[in-house]
Amino acid sequence: MPGAQDLIQAGEWGCVPDVTLASHALSISAPSSGYRAPVNISGPRIQTQGDFSVLATLSDPARSGAFLTLVGALGTGSLYWIGLKQLAVGRDHGAIRVEYWTGSSPKSTSRAFTLPAGASGAINLEVARVGNNIALFVNGSQIGSFAEPGLFASGQAYFGFNVAPGNTLNVLALAAAKPAGSNVSLFVPDLQVATRSSASLRDSAPSGLLIGAAPDRELFLSSDYAQTLGREFNFLVPGNDLKFAQTEPAPHVFDFCRGDQMAAYARANGMKMRGHTLVWWKGVPDWLTSGNYSAPEAAGILHEHIDSVMGHFKGQLADWDVVNEALSDTAPYGLRPSYWLTQLGDNYVDMAFRWAHAADPQAKLFYNDYDGEGLGGKSDAIYNFVRGMLSRGIPIHGVGLQMHLDLDHPPSESTISANIARLGALGLEVHVSEMDVRLPVDSHGVASAADLASQAAIYKNAVSACVANSNCTAFLTWGVSDLYSWIPIRYPGFGAGFLFDRHFHPKPAYYSVSAALNSDSRRSR
Ligand code: XIL
């Protein structure tokens, strides 16, 4: 079919458990003890209420039970079949077997179709939705059709596979196409390109100031998310995907697929990406903390981690939070207890920055912390801490001010500005790195109009303070839409912290940030 799009090349398969990608083919192997049924929920999917066609080249499996699946709705319950709407088409006992599940029963409907004469070795399978029917073709010949039982009423189809115990399926090609006139679209999340608007935040900012946000995995599930992020922001920081436990899930085993997916999205949308975070008291894996490592072993693990993670993203990520939240919450704001402090001692922050600089000498290295945005004990402690690092010749280039605020005692514009300025006088850049302003919300996650107005003023103060200081080179929020937020989990009863509401509509805070960027005190000076 003309216009078919190669989904192995375009799609992100590296993050799908049980699927391996080798020399342009996908391979799924099930152990003798059970089935493997991966679904690529953050990779490419078909979006249409109309006709579509999926073409797959499937190797001849050693045994029966090797299926391509098209999933119209993911399972929702504790049992795999609850809510699952899935069509499986594959090779079974020398025939083509179709099985489908409609979400309300563990029993599938199953039927077999005869392979055309001469079909051996790898076959080209086409699964086409034509009107209310599914038609099947093998090596170009139609082998049957049946009524489509409403599996794709959602207008979506995810790609997946189902492989029986002890079997291996090799998918040599996978493509999707639409017949002329069908309104099908193929959604490849990490390559979604947002439609740009000249009124966006990214286009309103003065030059030298990046506007960013911290997406999580939902970026790849929601086209509203992908569109809003790429339209409004020119900087992103993965909210969780570059933390220690994610990037090194087992000793010396590194996993960059999620970070790579974000990087692909950023590239597709002309955005820069920031790294967060290499050394943190939280987010360390159990294998590390319960591993009984000696102090030199722990130092070796951290050194290798920094080398590997920064090495992988070298040339792609210009800025890294090397150390996150090293200082305590209360006076005298000394080093906070952590695995790294215990194992490596008081010098661990210096060591981490030295290793980071060696791993990527071009990268700008940040110390990132919270509660030190305006003036006060914690911000004095951060200031003195980084000044001490500079005096010891440690390669540090910037400070991240997280800016997780609420309506109680937010720092004033003048104190934030004074703090940014004094860090600038040390020669340091500042990123407002994680801003949100949490509000009390009702059971629907909705805040009052008065609180939304107060929130807008707090955002405006932070942005204006940043705009007023040329060493403030980025302003980022810790999420995009209030629909996807860490706040209600961390602070029950609170939410609504970002610039876009649960429907991705701009909030009063969006307009106040936009106005502060457009007033542009930086350019007029
Ligand atoms: C948070 C994430 O948003 C959550 O999803 C996760 O469960 C915990 O971490 N300061 C930081 C961020 O530097 O890494 C934190 O992110 C929020 C506070």
XYZ file of C-alpha atoms and ligand atoms in Angstrom:
543
model
C 0.000 0.000 0.000
C 1.426 3.428 -0.880
C 2.554 5.723 1.892
C 3.262 2.978 4.407
C 5.349 4.183 7.314
C 8.117 2.019 8.742
C 7.341 1.603 12.428
C 10.514 -0.178 13.404
C 12.644 2.741 12.277
C 10.297 5.476 13.417
C 9.034 3.934 16.610
C 10.747 3.768 19.937
C 10.987 0.099 20.867
C 13.953 0.283 23.206
C 11.751 1.043 26.216
C 9.342 -1.848 25.725
C 10.058 -4.695 28.109
C 10.671 -8.073 26.425
C 11.224 -6.588 22.972
C 14.747 -6.442 21.622
C 15.699 -4.464 18.569
C 18.573 -5.867 16.519
C 19.531 -4.961 12.955
C 16.169 -3.411 12.135
C 14.137 -6.366 13.379
C 12.187 -6.822 16.572
C 12.511 -10.013 18.513
C 10.280 -11.266 21.310
C 11.167 -14.426 23.211
C 9.030 -16.060 25.863
C 10.635 -18.234 28.551
C 9.425 -21.800 28.895
C 7.525 -20.728 32.005
C 5.109 -18.240 30.471
C 3.732 -16.008 27.759
C 5.214 -12.660 26.819
C 2.714 -10.048 25.650
C 4.440 -6.654 25.417
C 2.483 -3.648 24.191
C 4.290 -0.529 23.072
C 2.212 2.084 24.823
C 4.659 4.931 24.446
C 5.707 4.108 20.893
C 3.850 4.488 17.608
C 0.128 3.910 17.441
C -2.639 4.273 14.893
C -5.220 6.964 15.457
C -8.374 6.725 13.384
C -12.041 5.904 13.393
C -11.613 4.958 9.731
C -9.829 2.364 7.680
C -6.233 1.384 8.242
C -3.826 -1.281 7.270
C -0.968 -2.862 9.202
C 1.727 -4.819 7.426
C 4.122 -7.116 9.233
C 6.766 -9.534 8.073
C 6.832 -12.344 10.592
C 9.447 -15.068 10.735
C 8.334 -18.680 10.822
C 8.376 -19.403 14.553
C 9.842 -22.632 15.827
C 6.572 -23.436 17.529
C 2.953 -22.382 17.532
C 1.728 -19.228 19.156
C 3.420 -16.093 17.825
C 1.098 -13.166 17.289
C 1.087 -9.538 16.285
C -1.429 -7.715 18.463
C -3.363 -4.520 17.846
C -4.666 -3.178 21.121
C -7.665 -0.836 21.025
C -7.885 -0.509 24.815
C -5.361 -1.469 27.473
C -6.371 -3.718 30.319
C -7.546 -1.765 33.355
C -7.882 -4.358 36.069
C -5.897 -6.727 38.135
C -6.713 -9.513 35.675
C -5.111 -9.054 32.295
C -8.357 -9.327 30.308
C -10.424 -6.713 32.177
C -10.926 -3.829 29.754
C -8.462 -5.295 27.268
C -9.600 -4.937 23.667
C -7.101 -6.772 21.585
C -6.834 -8.392 18.190
C -4.094 -10.984 17.783
C -3.122 -12.315 14.390
C -0.336 -14.810 14.030
C 1.030 -18.141 13.093
C -0.302 -21.198 14.774
C 0.104 -24.813 13.661
C 0.798 -23.903 10.060
C -2.295 -21.701 9.823
C -3.082 -18.083 10.497
C -4.938 -17.785 13.751
C -6.987 -14.800 14.813
C -7.959 -14.281 18.435
C -9.693 -11.339 19.975
C -10.629 -10.241 23.470
C -13.418 -7.691 23.985
C -12.634 -6.638 27.556
C -15.332 -8.410 29.539
C -14.266 -12.034 29.527
C -11.051 -14.007 29.824
C -12.281 -16.090 26.883
C -11.125 -15.037 23.469
C -12.875 -15.671 20.193
C -10.621 -17.684 17.965
C -10.610 -18.791 14.368
C -8.109 -20.207 11.932
C -7.484 -19.350 8.282
C -5.541 -21.485 5.854
C -2.175 -20.221 4.673
C -2.017 -19.785 0.917
C -0.148 -22.470 -1.001
C 3.577 -21.890 -1.063
C 3.670 -19.635 2.013
C 6.702 -20.753 3.952
C 9.530 -19.079 5.802
C 8.811 -15.459 6.684
C 5.382 -14.267 5.569
C 4.029 -10.836 4.788
C 0.873 -10.413 6.793
C -1.555 -7.568 6.231
C -4.341 -6.779 8.675
C -6.698 -4.228 7.159
C -9.750 -2.604 8.624
C -12.152 -1.935 5.795
C -15.407 -0.476 7.001
C -16.709 -2.778 9.709
C -14.579 -5.713 8.653
C -11.065 -6.926 9.218
C -9.536 -8.430 6.081
C -6.425 -10.591 6.208
C -3.872 -11.001 3.460
C -0.801 -13.234 3.349
C 1.870 -12.543 0.765
C -0.624 -10.371 -1.084
C -3.521 -12.858 -1.268
C -6.652 -12.407 0.801
C -7.168 -15.360 3.115
C -10.310 -14.231 4.893
C -12.270 -11.530 6.623
C -14.554 -11.168 9.610
C -16.687 -8.519 11.311
C -14.680 -6.189 13.558
C -16.251 -6.543 17.022
C -15.703 -2.936 18.120
C -12.142 -3.395 19.318
C -10.974 -0.028 17.992
C -13.919 2.149 19.010
C -11.460 4.284 21.007
C -9.938 5.418 17.709
C -6.553 4.055 18.799
C -4.553 0.951 18.134
C -1.310 0.239 19.985
C 1.118 -2.304 18.598
C 2.120 -5.355 20.571
C 2.959 -9.032 20.380
C 1.919 -12.220 22.093
C 4.355 -15.105 22.186
C 3.730 -18.542 23.688
C 6.083 -20.177 26.225
C 9.419 -21.222 24.791
C 8.753 -19.500 21.473
C 10.420 -16.603 19.656
C 8.838 -14.194 17.207
C 10.984 -12.146 14.868
C 9.295 -9.183 13.259
C 11.364 -8.327 10.216
C 9.195 -5.415 9.108
C 6.275 -3.502 10.561
C 4.436 -0.710 8.818
C 1.113 1.061 8.867
C -0.642 2.659 5.967
C -3.925 4.273 5.145
C -6.027 3.820 2.101
C -6.576 6.977 0.043
C -9.340 9.030 1.632
C -9.043 7.542 5.132
C -8.344 10.059 7.890
C -5.988 7.775 9.773
C -2.998 9.321 11.428
C -0.012 7.561 12.766
C 1.057 8.878 16.131
C 4.756 8.440 16.822
C 5.001 10.041 20.251
C 8.663 10.824 20.512
C 8.652 12.435 17.098
C 5.461 14.454 17.600
C 6.068 17.919 16.260
C 3.992 20.648 17.836
C 2.259 23.268 15.756
C 4.021 26.508 16.634
C 2.372 29.800 17.515
C 4.170 33.120 17.658
C 2.255 34.032 20.828
C 3.860 31.203 22.786
C 6.016 31.565 25.899
C 9.109 30.287 24.081
C 8.740 32.990 21.463
C 8.060 35.732 24.024
C 11.195 35.208 26.108
C 14.170 37.529 25.741
C 17.136 35.983 24.001
C 19.367 34.078 26.411
C 16.424 32.880 28.489
C 15.088 29.383 27.830
C 11.550 28.506 28.886
C 11.115 24.926 29.977
C 9.078 22.263 31.685
C 9.620 18.807 33.199
C 7.633 16.156 31.354
C 7.098 12.629 32.576
C 6.047 9.527 30.649
C 2.532 10.852 30.024
C 4.125 13.061 27.369
C 4.048 9.999 25.148
C 0.450 9.085 25.903
C -1.241 12.418 25.269
C -1.073 14.417 22.073
C -2.377 17.473 23.993
C 0.692 17.125 26.207
C 3.089 16.736 23.264
C 1.500 19.673 21.436
C 1.424 22.044 24.418
C 4.971 21.302 25.539
C 6.470 21.756 22.077
C 4.432 24.837 21.265
C 5.115 26.772 24.475
C 8.545 25.641 25.666
C 12.026 25.436 24.168
C 13.654 23.578 27.060
C 12.772 20.351 28.813
C 14.080 18.342 31.712
C 12.938 14.747 32.195
C 11.073 14.747 35.520
C 12.275 11.292 36.511
C 13.914 9.498 33.601
C 17.525 10.517 34.274
C 17.599 9.765 37.987
C 19.997 7.136 39.296
C 17.511 4.292 39.788
C 16.155 4.775 36.260
C 19.451 5.075 34.423
C 21.297 2.334 36.335
C 18.606 -0.190 37.312
C 21.159 -2.886 38.147
C 24.893 -2.676 38.962
C 26.804 -1.532 35.853
C 23.641 -1.929 33.736
C 22.577 1.326 32.124
C 19.215 2.104 30.567
C 18.943 5.277 28.522
C 15.881 4.434 26.474
C 13.562 6.793 28.300
C 16.030 9.649 28.214
C 16.676 8.975 24.540
C 12.947 9.132 23.863
C 12.741 12.542 25.522
C 15.830 13.667 23.603
C 14.235 12.576 20.311
C 11.097 14.555 21.147
C 13.192 17.586 22.116
C 15.151 17.433 18.853
C 11.966 17.078 16.807
C 10.633 20.243 18.431
C 13.761 22.382 18.388
C 14.068 22.250 22.175
C 17.127 21.924 24.387
C 17.237 19.363 27.168
C 18.599 19.586 30.707
C 19.935 16.698 32.776
C 18.455 15.923 36.214
C 20.092 14.504 38.299
C 23.324 12.553 38.941
C 23.714 12.699 42.723
C 20.744 12.904 45.063
C 19.868 11.660 48.530
C 16.651 10.250 47.029
C 16.080 8.156 43.935
C 18.941 5.744 44.593
C 18.211 2.098 43.816
C 17.855 -0.637 46.424
C 20.667 -2.628 44.859
C 22.957 0.215 45.885
C 21.724 0.984 49.383
C 21.376 -2.661 50.386
C 24.484 -3.772 48.515
C 26.991 -3.630 51.399
C 29.510 -1.815 49.241
C 32.718 -0.575 50.795
C 33.445 3.171 50.639
C 35.897 2.826 47.720
C 33.422 0.606 45.873
C 30.646 3.174 46.340
C 32.934 5.909 45.035
C 33.732 3.744 42.020
C 30.036 3.161 41.386
C 29.268 6.883 41.463
C 32.237 7.735 39.265
C 31.191 5.106 36.708
C 27.588 6.300 36.880
C 28.494 9.916 36.180
C 30.870 8.873 33.384
C 28.340 6.608 31.706
C 25.263 8.816 31.967
C 26.987 12.049 30.980
C 29.014 10.188 28.353
C 25.864 8.827 26.749
C 24.284 12.282 26.446
C 27.480 14.159 25.631
C 26.810 16.832 23.035
C 23.047 16.546 23.562
C 22.595 17.898 27.083
C 24.322 21.190 27.727
C 23.353 21.513 31.405
C 23.342 18.989 34.249
C 22.132 19.060 37.816
C 25.184 17.261 39.131
C 24.139 17.355 42.768
C 20.572 17.837 43.983
C 19.504 18.912 47.476
C 22.739 18.286 49.377
C 21.952 20.779 52.153
C 19.643 20.260 55.137
C 16.298 21.991 55.599
C 17.114 23.633 58.905
C 19.889 25.756 60.420
C 22.812 25.412 60.280
C 22.021 23.870 56.859
C 24.885 21.394 56.836
C 25.157 18.436 54.496
C 22.002 16.344 54.677
C 22.312 12.645 55.541
C 22.521 10.509 52.421
C 24.063 7.324 51.099
C 26.707 9.400 49.354
C 27.629 11.421 52.434
C 27.947 8.269 54.522
C 30.030 6.440 51.960
C 32.144 9.151 50.333
C 32.336 11.693 53.158
C 32.127 15.494 53.212
C 33.922 15.842 49.892
C 31.335 13.955 47.888
C 29.877 17.052 46.203
C 33.312 18.268 45.085
C 34.165 14.794 43.826
C 30.952 14.536 41.845
C 31.521 17.901 40.126
C 35.104 16.948 39.247
C 33.985 13.633 37.752
C 31.173 15.372 35.876
C 33.547 17.908 34.375
C 35.891 15.155 33.254
C 32.983 13.207 31.716
C 31.795 16.150 29.604
C 34.055 19.225 29.761
C 31.586 21.233 27.647
C 28.601 20.700 29.956
C 27.497 23.395 32.379
C 27.320 21.925 35.854
C 24.631 22.976 38.341
C 23.973 22.616 42.032
C 20.171 22.413 42.476
C 18.192 22.948 45.688
C 14.899 24.181 47.187
C 13.785 26.746 49.767
C 16.680 29.003 48.839
C 15.008 31.136 46.192
C 14.684 34.455 47.991
C 16.967 35.665 50.791
C 17.211 33.773 54.062
C 19.107 31.109 55.948
C 18.924 28.375 53.321
C 19.758 30.669 50.400
C 22.714 32.099 52.361
C 23.846 28.526 52.973
C 23.572 27.667 49.269
C 25.406 30.864 48.356
C 28.225 30.140 50.785
C 28.352 26.510 49.727
C 28.840 27.253 46.018
C 31.209 30.131 46.789
C 33.306 27.660 48.757
C 33.319 25.279 45.809
C 34.476 28.052 43.479
C 37.257 29.017 45.880
C 38.464 25.400 45.858
C 38.543 25.432 42.057
C 35.592 23.056 41.676
C 34.035 23.238 38.184
C 30.549 24.594 38.941
C 28.747 26.876 36.515
C 25.311 27.441 37.913
C 22.712 27.114 40.640
C 19.211 25.727 40.165
C 16.558 27.381 42.294
C 13.779 24.802 42.392
C 10.970 27.217 43.375
C 8.391 24.738 44.676
C 6.086 27.277 46.337
C 2.676 27.561 47.931
C 0.587 30.583 48.933
C 2.270 30.913 52.356
C 5.212 33.297 52.415
C 6.330 33.084 48.794
C 9.626 34.925 48.262
C 9.236 38.455 46.935
C 10.416 39.528 43.511
C 13.119 41.733 45.017
C 14.609 39.008 47.221
C 14.634 36.488 44.367
C 16.257 39.075 42.143
C 18.860 39.951 44.797
C 19.673 36.268 45.255
C 20.064 35.689 41.507
C 22.224 38.812 41.291
C 24.591 37.753 44.081
C 25.047 34.350 42.471
C 25.716 36.190 39.212
C 28.400 38.228 40.956
C 30.172 34.923 41.648
C 30.081 34.283 37.891
C 27.300 31.687 38.164
C 24.271 31.169 35.984
C 20.892 30.567 37.587
C 18.060 28.350 36.383
C 14.669 28.629 37.987
C 14.601 24.883 37.657
C 11.365 23.360 38.965
C 8.752 26.020 39.626
C 5.237 25.188 40.751
C 2.829 26.929 43.108
C 0.581 24.363 44.759
C -2.950 25.370 45.687
C -5.610 23.744 47.842
C -7.965 21.895 45.474
C -11.406 20.293 45.656
C -12.068 16.625 44.957
C -11.958 17.349 41.213
C -8.512 18.919 41.507
C -9.903 22.416 40.971
C -8.646 25.515 42.820
C -10.561 28.709 43.654
C -10.442 31.733 41.338
C -8.912 33.833 44.120
C -6.114 31.325 44.636
C -5.468 31.110 40.893
C -5.061 34.901 40.864
C -2.606 34.782 43.802
C -0.720 32.023 42.023
C -0.455 34.179 38.899
C 1.151 36.967 40.935
C 3.681 34.569 42.507
C 4.668 33.228 39.093
C 4.993 36.756 37.751
C 7.408 37.696 40.552
C 9.683 34.743 39.860
C 9.733 35.306 36.100
C 10.302 39.053 36.459
C 13.205 38.467 38.855
C 14.717 36.056 36.342
C 14.178 38.355 33.364
C 15.797 41.235 35.264
C 19.108 39.351 35.662
C 21.018 38.318 32.567
C 22.667 35.415 34.440
C 19.217 33.819 34.821
C 19.323 31.705 31.683
C 16.353 29.367 32.103
C 12.927 29.292 33.687
C 11.294 25.863 34.037
C 8.091 24.569 35.601
C 7.915 21.062 37.126
C 5.070 19.976 34.872
C 2.819 21.255 32.113
C -0.819 20.432 32.790
C -2.398 20.053 36.242
C -3.754 16.732 34.944
C -0.318 15.139 35.261
C 1.316 16.313 38.445
C 3.500 15.152 41.296
C 1.817 17.611 43.693
C -1.337 15.677 44.721
C 0.834 12.638 45.468
C 3.424 14.536 47.485
C 0.985 17.048 49.058
C -2.468 15.446 49.369
C -5.253 18.039 49.080
C -3.097 20.269 46.892
C -2.636 20.524 43.142
C -3.229 22.967 40.302
C 0.410 24.083 40.448
C 1.273 24.643 36.796
C 0.511 27.031 33.937
C -2.076 24.836 32.163
C -5.234 23.382 33.683
C -6.407 19.787 33.448
C -7.720 20.459 29.936
C -4.457 22.035 28.798
C -6.056 25.472 28.795
C -3.846 28.372 29.904
C -4.490 29.552 33.466
C -4.151 33.074 34.902
C -0.550 32.147 35.776
C 0.136 31.469 32.110
C -0.960 34.974 31.185
C 1.055 36.568 33.976
C 4.188 34.650 32.924
C 3.562 35.645 29.314
C 3.171 39.302 30.296
C 6.345 39.218 32.407
C 8.305 37.738 29.509
C 6.924 40.262 27.070
C 7.652 43.238 29.337
C 11.262 42.178 28.901
C 13.185 44.417 31.263
C 16.326 42.649 30.039
C 16.143 43.987 26.487
C 15.238 47.520 27.553
C 18.251 47.924 29.843
C 9.856 14.306 41.933
C 9.023 13.787 40.782
O 8.267 14.836 40.232
C 8.139 12.686 41.254
O 7.433 12.120 40.170
C 8.975 11.616 41.951
O 8.132 10.635 42.490
C 9.826 12.217 43.038
O 10.593 13.263 42.507
N 12.726 18.132 43.680
C 13.401 17.522 42.663
C 12.683 16.592 41.764
O 14.574 17.823 42.417
O 13.515 15.581 41.277
C 11.465 16.001 42.429
O 10.762 15.256 41.445
C 10.616 17.081 43.034
C 11.372 17.832 44.081
